[in-house]
Short mmCIF file of C-alpha atoms in Angstrom, two decimals:
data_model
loop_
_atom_site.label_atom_id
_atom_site.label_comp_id
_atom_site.label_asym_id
_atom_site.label_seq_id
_atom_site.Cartn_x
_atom_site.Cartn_y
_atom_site.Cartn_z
CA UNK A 1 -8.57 -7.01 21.32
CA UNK A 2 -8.57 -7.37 17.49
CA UNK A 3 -11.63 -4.83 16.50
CA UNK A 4 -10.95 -5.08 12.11
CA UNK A 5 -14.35 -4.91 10.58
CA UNK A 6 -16.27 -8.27 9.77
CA UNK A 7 -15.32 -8.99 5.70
CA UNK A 8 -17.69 -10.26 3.55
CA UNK A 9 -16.66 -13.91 3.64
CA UNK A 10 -17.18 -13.69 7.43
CA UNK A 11 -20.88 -12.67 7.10
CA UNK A 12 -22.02 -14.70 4.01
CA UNK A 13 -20.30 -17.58 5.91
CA UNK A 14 -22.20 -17.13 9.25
CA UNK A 15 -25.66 -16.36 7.00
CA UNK A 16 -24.82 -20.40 5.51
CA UNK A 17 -23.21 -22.01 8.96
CA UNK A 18 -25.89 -24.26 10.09
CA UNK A 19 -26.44 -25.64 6.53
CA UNK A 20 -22.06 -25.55 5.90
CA UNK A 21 -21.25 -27.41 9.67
CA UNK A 22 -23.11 -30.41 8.32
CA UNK A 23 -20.76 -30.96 5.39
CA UNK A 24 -17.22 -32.69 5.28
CA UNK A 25 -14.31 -30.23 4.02
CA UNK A 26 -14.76 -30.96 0.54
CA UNK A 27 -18.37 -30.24 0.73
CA UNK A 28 -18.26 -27.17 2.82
CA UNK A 29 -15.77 -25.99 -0.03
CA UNK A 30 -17.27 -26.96 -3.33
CA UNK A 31 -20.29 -25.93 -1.40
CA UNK A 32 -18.72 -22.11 -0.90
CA UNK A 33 -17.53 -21.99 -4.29
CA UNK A 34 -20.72 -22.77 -6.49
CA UNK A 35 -22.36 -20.16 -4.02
CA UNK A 36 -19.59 -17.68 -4.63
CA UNK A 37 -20.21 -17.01 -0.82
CA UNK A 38 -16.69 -15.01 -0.43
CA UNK A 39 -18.78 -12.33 -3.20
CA UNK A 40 -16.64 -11.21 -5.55
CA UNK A 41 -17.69 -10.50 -9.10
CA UNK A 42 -14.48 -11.11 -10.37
CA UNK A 43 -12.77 -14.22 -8.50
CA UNK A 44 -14.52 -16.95 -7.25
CA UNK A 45 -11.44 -17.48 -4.58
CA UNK A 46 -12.69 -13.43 -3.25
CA UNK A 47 -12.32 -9.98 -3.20
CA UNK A 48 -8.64 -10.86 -2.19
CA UNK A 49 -7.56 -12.27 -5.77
CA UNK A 50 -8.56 -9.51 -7.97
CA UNK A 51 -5.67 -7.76 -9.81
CA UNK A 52 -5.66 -4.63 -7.34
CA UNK A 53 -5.57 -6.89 -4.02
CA UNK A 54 -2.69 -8.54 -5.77
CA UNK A 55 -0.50 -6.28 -7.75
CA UNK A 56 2.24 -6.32 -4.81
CA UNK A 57 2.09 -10.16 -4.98
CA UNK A 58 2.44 -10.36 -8.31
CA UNK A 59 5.45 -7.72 -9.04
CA UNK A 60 7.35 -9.35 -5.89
CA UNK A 61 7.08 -13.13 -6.37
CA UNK A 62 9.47 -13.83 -9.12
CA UNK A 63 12.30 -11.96 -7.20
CA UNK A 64 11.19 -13.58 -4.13
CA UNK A 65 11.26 -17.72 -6.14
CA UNK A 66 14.57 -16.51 -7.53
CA UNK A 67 16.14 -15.38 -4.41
CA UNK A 68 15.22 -18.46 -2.68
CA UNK A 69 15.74 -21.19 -5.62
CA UNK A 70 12.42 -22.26 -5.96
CA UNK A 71 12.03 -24.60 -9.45
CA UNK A 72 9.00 -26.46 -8.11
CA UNK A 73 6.19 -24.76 -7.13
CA UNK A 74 3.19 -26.36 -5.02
CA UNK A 75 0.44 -23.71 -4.97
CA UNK A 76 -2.43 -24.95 -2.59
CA UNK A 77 -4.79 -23.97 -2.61
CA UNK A 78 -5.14 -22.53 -6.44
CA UNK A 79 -8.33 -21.27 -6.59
CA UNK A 80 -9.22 -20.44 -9.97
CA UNK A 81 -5.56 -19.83 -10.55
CA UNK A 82 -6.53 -15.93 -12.23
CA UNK A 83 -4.17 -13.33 -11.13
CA UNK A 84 -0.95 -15.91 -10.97
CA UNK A 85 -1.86 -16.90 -14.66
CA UNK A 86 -0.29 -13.71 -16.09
CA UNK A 87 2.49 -13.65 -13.79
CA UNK A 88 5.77 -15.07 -15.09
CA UNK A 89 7.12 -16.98 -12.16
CA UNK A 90 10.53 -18.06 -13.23
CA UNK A 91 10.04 -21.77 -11.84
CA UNK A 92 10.21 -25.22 -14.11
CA UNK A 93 7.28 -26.20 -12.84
CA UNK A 94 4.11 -25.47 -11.26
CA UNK A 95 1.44 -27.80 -9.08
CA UNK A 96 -1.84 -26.16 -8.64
CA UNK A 97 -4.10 -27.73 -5.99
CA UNK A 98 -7.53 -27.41 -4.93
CA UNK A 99 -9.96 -29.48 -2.80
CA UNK A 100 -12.76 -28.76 -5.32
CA UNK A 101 -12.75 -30.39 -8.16
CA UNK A 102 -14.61 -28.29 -10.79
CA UNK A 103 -12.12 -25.75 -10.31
CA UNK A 104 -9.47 -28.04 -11.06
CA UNK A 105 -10.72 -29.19 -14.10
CA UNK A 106 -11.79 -25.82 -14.70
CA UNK A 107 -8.17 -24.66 -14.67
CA UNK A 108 -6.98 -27.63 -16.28
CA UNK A 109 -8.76 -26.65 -19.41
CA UNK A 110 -7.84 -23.37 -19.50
CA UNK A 111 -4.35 -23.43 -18.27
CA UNK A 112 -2.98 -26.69 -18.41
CA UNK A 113 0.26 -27.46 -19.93
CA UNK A 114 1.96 -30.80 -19.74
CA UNK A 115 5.41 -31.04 -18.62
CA UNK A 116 5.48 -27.85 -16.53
CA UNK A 117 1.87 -26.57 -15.42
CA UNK A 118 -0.94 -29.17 -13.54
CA UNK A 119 -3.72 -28.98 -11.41
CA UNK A 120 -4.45 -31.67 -8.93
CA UNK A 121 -7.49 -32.12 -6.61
CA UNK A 122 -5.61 -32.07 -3.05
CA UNK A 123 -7.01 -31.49 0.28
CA UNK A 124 -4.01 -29.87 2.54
CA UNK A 125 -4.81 -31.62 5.74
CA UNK A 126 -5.12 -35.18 4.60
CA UNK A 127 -4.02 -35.87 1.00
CA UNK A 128 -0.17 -37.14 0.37
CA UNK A 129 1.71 -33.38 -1.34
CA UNK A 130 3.84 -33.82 -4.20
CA UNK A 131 7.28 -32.92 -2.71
CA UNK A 132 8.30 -28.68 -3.50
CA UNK A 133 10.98 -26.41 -3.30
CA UNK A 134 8.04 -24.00 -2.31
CA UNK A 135 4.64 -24.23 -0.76
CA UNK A 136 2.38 -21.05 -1.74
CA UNK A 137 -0.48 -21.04 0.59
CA UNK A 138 -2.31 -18.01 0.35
CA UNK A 139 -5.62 -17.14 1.79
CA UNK A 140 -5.73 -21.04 3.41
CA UNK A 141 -5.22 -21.11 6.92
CA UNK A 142 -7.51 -17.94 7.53
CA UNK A 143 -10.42 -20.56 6.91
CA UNK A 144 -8.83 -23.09 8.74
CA UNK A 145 -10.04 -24.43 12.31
CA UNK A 146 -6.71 -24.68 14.84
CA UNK A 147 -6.99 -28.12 14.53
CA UNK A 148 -7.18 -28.12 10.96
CA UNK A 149 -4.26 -26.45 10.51
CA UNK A 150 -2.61 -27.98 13.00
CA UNK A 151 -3.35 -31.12 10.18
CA UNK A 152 -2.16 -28.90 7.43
CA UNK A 153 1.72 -28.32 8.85
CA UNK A 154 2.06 -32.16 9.58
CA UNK A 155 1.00 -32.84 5.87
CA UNK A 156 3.56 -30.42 4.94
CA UNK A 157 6.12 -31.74 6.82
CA UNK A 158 5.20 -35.03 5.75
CA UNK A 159 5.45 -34.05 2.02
CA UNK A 160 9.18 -32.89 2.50
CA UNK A 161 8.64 -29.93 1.32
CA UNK A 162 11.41 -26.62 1.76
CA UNK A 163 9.41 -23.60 2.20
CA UNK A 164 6.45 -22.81 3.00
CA UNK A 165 4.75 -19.33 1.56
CA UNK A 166 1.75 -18.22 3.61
CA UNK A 167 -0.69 -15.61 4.87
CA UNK A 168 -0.33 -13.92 8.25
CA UNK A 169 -1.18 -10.60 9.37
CA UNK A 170 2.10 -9.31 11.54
CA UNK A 171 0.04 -6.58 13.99
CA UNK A 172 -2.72 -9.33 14.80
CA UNK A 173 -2.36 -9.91 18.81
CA UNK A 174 -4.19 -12.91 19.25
CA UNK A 175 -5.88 -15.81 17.25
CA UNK A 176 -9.29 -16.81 17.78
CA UNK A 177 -10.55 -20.38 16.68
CA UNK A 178 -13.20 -21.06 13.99
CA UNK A 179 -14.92 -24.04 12.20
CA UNK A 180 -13.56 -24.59 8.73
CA UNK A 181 -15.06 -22.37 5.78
CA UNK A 182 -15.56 -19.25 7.78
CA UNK A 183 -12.80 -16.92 8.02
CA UNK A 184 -10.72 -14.86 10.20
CA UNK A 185 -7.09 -13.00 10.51
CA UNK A 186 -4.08 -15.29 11.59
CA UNK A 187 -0.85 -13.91 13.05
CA UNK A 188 1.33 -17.29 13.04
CA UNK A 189 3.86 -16.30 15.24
CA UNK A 190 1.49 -16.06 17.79
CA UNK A 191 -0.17 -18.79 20.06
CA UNK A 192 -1.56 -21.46 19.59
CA UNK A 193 1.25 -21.76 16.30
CA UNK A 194 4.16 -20.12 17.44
CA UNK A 195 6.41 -20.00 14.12
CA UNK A 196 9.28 -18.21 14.29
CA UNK A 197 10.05 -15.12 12.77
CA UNK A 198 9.86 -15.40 8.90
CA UNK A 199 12.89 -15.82 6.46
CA UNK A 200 11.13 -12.67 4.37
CA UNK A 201 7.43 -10.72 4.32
CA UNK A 202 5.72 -9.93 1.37
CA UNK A 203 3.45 -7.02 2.30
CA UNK A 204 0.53 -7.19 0.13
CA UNK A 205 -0.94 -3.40 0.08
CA UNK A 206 -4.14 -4.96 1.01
CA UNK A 207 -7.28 -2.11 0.85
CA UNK A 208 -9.88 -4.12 1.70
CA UNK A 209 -11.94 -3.17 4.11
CA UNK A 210 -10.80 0.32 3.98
CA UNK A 211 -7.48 -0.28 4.63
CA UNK A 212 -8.70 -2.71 8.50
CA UNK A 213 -5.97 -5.41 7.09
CA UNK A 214 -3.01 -3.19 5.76
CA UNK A 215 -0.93 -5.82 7.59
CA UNK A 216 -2.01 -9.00 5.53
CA UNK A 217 1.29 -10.12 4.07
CA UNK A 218 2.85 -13.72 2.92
CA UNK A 219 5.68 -14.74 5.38
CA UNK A 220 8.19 -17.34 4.16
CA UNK A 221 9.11 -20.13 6.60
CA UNK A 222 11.29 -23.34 6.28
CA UNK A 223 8.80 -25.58 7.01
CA UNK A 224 11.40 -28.09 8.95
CA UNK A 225 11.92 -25.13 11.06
CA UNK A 226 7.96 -25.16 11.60
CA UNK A 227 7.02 -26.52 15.36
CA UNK A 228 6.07 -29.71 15.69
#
């Protein structure tokens, strides 16, 4: 049994359910966002995308897209695209997308650049992808039901896509379900996903928590390699 403390997005989450469950995705989202319901004072997208949750990220990313080719870059979702924006990724060009809307025009304002930087409004279950060398899906899935995701990898596959770059926590022994927009650990090699064993890790150093999710990492995958 899994017995990490309950985060913050798990509690404000649970405080807003009845009032979230009656919403559609891109509700439920915008809906989380404008409440700032994952609390952080810094990062609307959470605790998890301030510049000490991602200083491991962003040193080993560019070695990472370099060792693996990656010229396109689909990163879904963006969030409010902060502690990438500094980080110089080595890649012609970069897809941000988001299923709410005022952060993509948010981020379109601020970081837009034609030719080689966009933001898109995209939901990951349902919306045709622009076609990637490389899929960064960070801090997704966690707030994904099963079935949801389940949508997710088909869209993926769909999109024909290479790689897909994603959370999991490696020590997690089972996954438990939950309705979209609350949030929980994922270990995707286990059941119900079964993935296979990733291509490479990228630890994260997470400290949140005090230390509960040391294991949070982004696992590479080819996603035709991903089970159907």
């Amino acid at each position: 049994m899994d017995d990490r403390p309950i985060t913050v997005a798990q509690r404000n989450y649970r405080q807003h359910a009845e009032t979230l469950e009656r919403m559609g995705n891109q509700e439920r989202f915008t809906h989380i966002y404008q409440a700032n319901l994952w609390g952080s004072d810094v990062s609307v997208s959470g605790q998890g995308s301030d510049l000490e949750q991602t200083r491991e990220l962003r040193a080993g990313l560019p070695e990472l897209f370099a060792r693996f080719g990656v010229r396109t870059l689909l990163d879904l979702p963006c969030g409010d695209f902060g502690w990438l924006s500094g980080v110089e990724l080595g890649v012609e060009r970069y897809i941000g997308g988001d299923i709410v809307a005022e952060l993509v025009d948010r981020n379109t304002e601020r970081y837009g650049n034609a030719g080689s930087r966009e933001f898109r409004v995209l939901d990951l279950t349902a919306d045709p992808l622009p076609r990637a060398d490389l899929v960064l899906c960070r801090d997704c899935l966690v707030h994904l039901s099963f079935a949801d995701i389940r949508r997710a990898v088909d869209n993926l596959r769909r999109s024909g896509s290479r790689y897909l770059l994603t959370t999991t926590f490696g020590d997690l022994g089972a996954n438990v379900d939950i309705p979209t927009g609350d949030w929980r650990a994922l270990n995707l090699c286990r059941e119900p996903f079964g993935f296979p064993e990733p291509l490479a890790v990228l630890l994260e150093g997470c400290t949140e928590e005090g230390g509960a999710f040391a294991d949070k990492a982004l696992g590479l995958w080819e996603i035709a390699d991903l089970p159907g």
